[in-house]
Coordinates of C-alpha atoms in Angstrom, one line a residue:
M1 CA 0.0 0.0 0.0
E2 CA 1.3 3.4 -0.9
S3 CA 2.0 5.7 2.0
S4 CA 1.6 9.4 1.2
D5 CA 3.1 12.5 2.8
P6 CA 0.2 14.6 4.0
K7 CA 2.1 17.8 3.1
K8 CA 2.9 16.8 -0.5
R9 CA 0.6 17.7 -3.4
K10 CA -1.4 14.8 -4.7
K11 CA -2.6 14.4 -8.3
V12 CA -6.0 12.7 -8.7
V13 CA -7.2 11.3 -12.0
A14 CA -10.8 10.1 -12.5
Y15 CA -12.9 9.4 -15.6
L16 CA -16.5 10.3 -16.3
H17 CA -18.6 8.0 -18.4
P18 CA -21.3 10.2 -19.8
A19 CA -22.5 7.5 -22.3
L20 CA -23.1 5.1 -19.4
Y21 CA -24.3 7.3 -16.5
P22 CA -26.7 10.2 -16.6
Q23 CA -24.9 11.7 -13.5
D24 CA -21.6 11.7 -15.3
N25 CA -23.2 13.4 -18.3
L26 CA -24.7 16.1 -16.1
T27 CA -21.4 16.5 -14.3
Q28 CA -19.6 16.9 -17.5
Q29 CA -22.1 19.5 -18.6
T30 CA -21.5 21.4 -15.4
I31 CA -17.7 21.3 -15.8
D32 CA -18.0 22.4 -19.4
S33 CA -20.1 25.4 -18.4
L34 CA -17.3 26.7 -16.0
P35 CA -14.6 29.0 -17.3
V36 CA -11.4 26.9 -17.8
Q37 CA -9.5 28.9 -15.1
M38 CA -12.1 27.8 -12.5
R39 CA -12.2 24.1 -13.2
G40 CA -9.2 23.1 -11.0
D41 CA -10.8 24.8 -8.0
F42 CA -14.1 23.1 -8.8
Y43 CA -12.3 19.6 -8.9
R44 CA -10.5 20.3 -5.6
Q45 CA -13.6 21.6 -3.9
S46 CA -15.6 18.6 -5.1
L47 CA -13.1 16.2 -3.7
I48 CA -13.2 18.1 -0.3
C49 CA -17.0 18.0 -0.3
G50 CA -16.9 14.3 -1.0
A51 CA -14.4 13.8 1.9
A52 CA -16.6 15.8 4.2
L53 CA -19.7 13.8 3.3
Y54 CA -17.8 10.6 3.7
S55 CA -16.6 11.6 7.1
V56 CA -20.3 12.0 8.2
D57 CA -21.4 8.7 6.6
P58 CA -19.6 6.8 3.9
R59 CA -23.0 5.9 2.2
L60 CA -23.7 9.5 1.4
L61 CA -21.2 9.6 -1.5
T62 CA -22.9 6.8 -3.3
L63 CA -26.5 7.9 -2.5
I64 CA -26.0 11.6 -3.5
S65 CA -24.1 10.8 -6.7
G66 CA -26.7 8.2 -7.6
F67 CA -29.6 10.7 -7.1
F68 CA -27.8 13.6 -8.8
S69 CA -30.0 14.9 -11.6
E70 CA -31.3 18.2 -12.9
K71 CA -34.2 17.9 -10.5
I72 CA -32.2 17.6 -7.3
T73 CA -33.0 20.3 -4.7
A74 CA -31.6 21.4 -1.4
E75 CA -34.5 19.9 0.3
N76 CA -33.8 16.5 -1.4
L77 CA -30.2 16.6 -0.2
V78 CA -31.1 17.6 3.4
K79 CA -33.8 14.8 3.6
L80 CA -31.4 12.3 2.1
I81 CA -28.8 13.2 4.7
E82 CA -31.4 13.0 7.5
Q83 CA -32.7 9.6 6.4
T84 CA -29.2 8.2 6.0
T85 CA -27.6 9.5 9.1
G86 CA -30.7 9.6 11.4
Y87 CA -29.9 13.3 12.1
T88 CA -32.9 15.6 12.1
S89 CA -32.2 19.2 11.1
T90 CA -33.7 21.6 13.6
S91 CA -31.4 24.5 13.3
I92 CA -32.6 25.9 10.0
D93 CA -35.8 26.0 8.0
I94 CA -35.3 24.4 4.6
S95 CA -36.8 27.4 2.9
V96 CA -34.3 29.7 4.6
L97 CA -31.5 27.3 3.4
K98 CA -32.9 27.3 -0.1
N99 CA -32.9 31.1 -0.1
I100 CA -29.3 31.2 1.1
I101 CA -28.2 28.8 -1.6
E102 CA -30.1 30.7 -4.4
A103 CA -28.6 34.0 -3.2
S104 CA -25.1 32.5 -3.1
S105 CA -25.6 31.1 -6.6
E106 CA -26.7 34.5 -7.9
N107 CA -23.8 36.2 -6.4
K108 CA -21.4 33.7 -7.8
S109 CA -22.9 33.9 -11.3
E110 CA -22.6 37.7 -11.2
S111 CA -18.9 37.6 -10.2
I112 CA -17.9 34.9 -12.7
T113 CA -16.7 36.0 -16.0
S114 CA -18.5 34.1 -18.8
K115 CA -16.4 31.7 -20.8
D116 CA -17.0 33.8 -24.0
D117 CA -15.9 37.0 -22.2
F118 CA -12.8 35.3 -20.9
E119 CA -11.9 33.9 -24.3
E120 CA -12.4 37.3 -25.9
Q121 CA -10.2 39.0 -23.3
T122 CA -7.6 36.3 -23.9
R123 CA -7.7 37.0 -27.7
R124 CA -7.3 40.8 -27.1
N125 CA -4.3 40.1 -24.8
L126 CA -2.7 37.8 -27.3
S127 CA -3.2 40.3 -30.2
M128 CA -1.4 42.9 -28.1
L129 CA 1.6 40.6 -27.9
K130 CA 1.9 40.4 -31.7
K131 CA 2.3 44.2 -32.1

């Protein structure tokens, strides 16, 4: 078994199979919608989220990835976690959580430069180098 230094960077390689799994197809669409410069952070944060869920209950990774679809909601996720772990959320109303998530998503989408804008800016920058 390979022992790894916790301070050393670790390269992770995984394959998506969009022809076999609808979740993989949706994940690939999500990744493709991100600006290229954000994808590395997305991959890293996704792994960290997976580790956090695994630390709560190892079954959550399989369940959440299996139920991932365009119709998944914050309420579905919370209920899935509650049913799997036996934990009942009493600290926050699901509608409040949904509003927080929606507001956060809106703020992120406003601050993210679209892929087309980024590519256009890159072209302008490169054209300046030619002069």
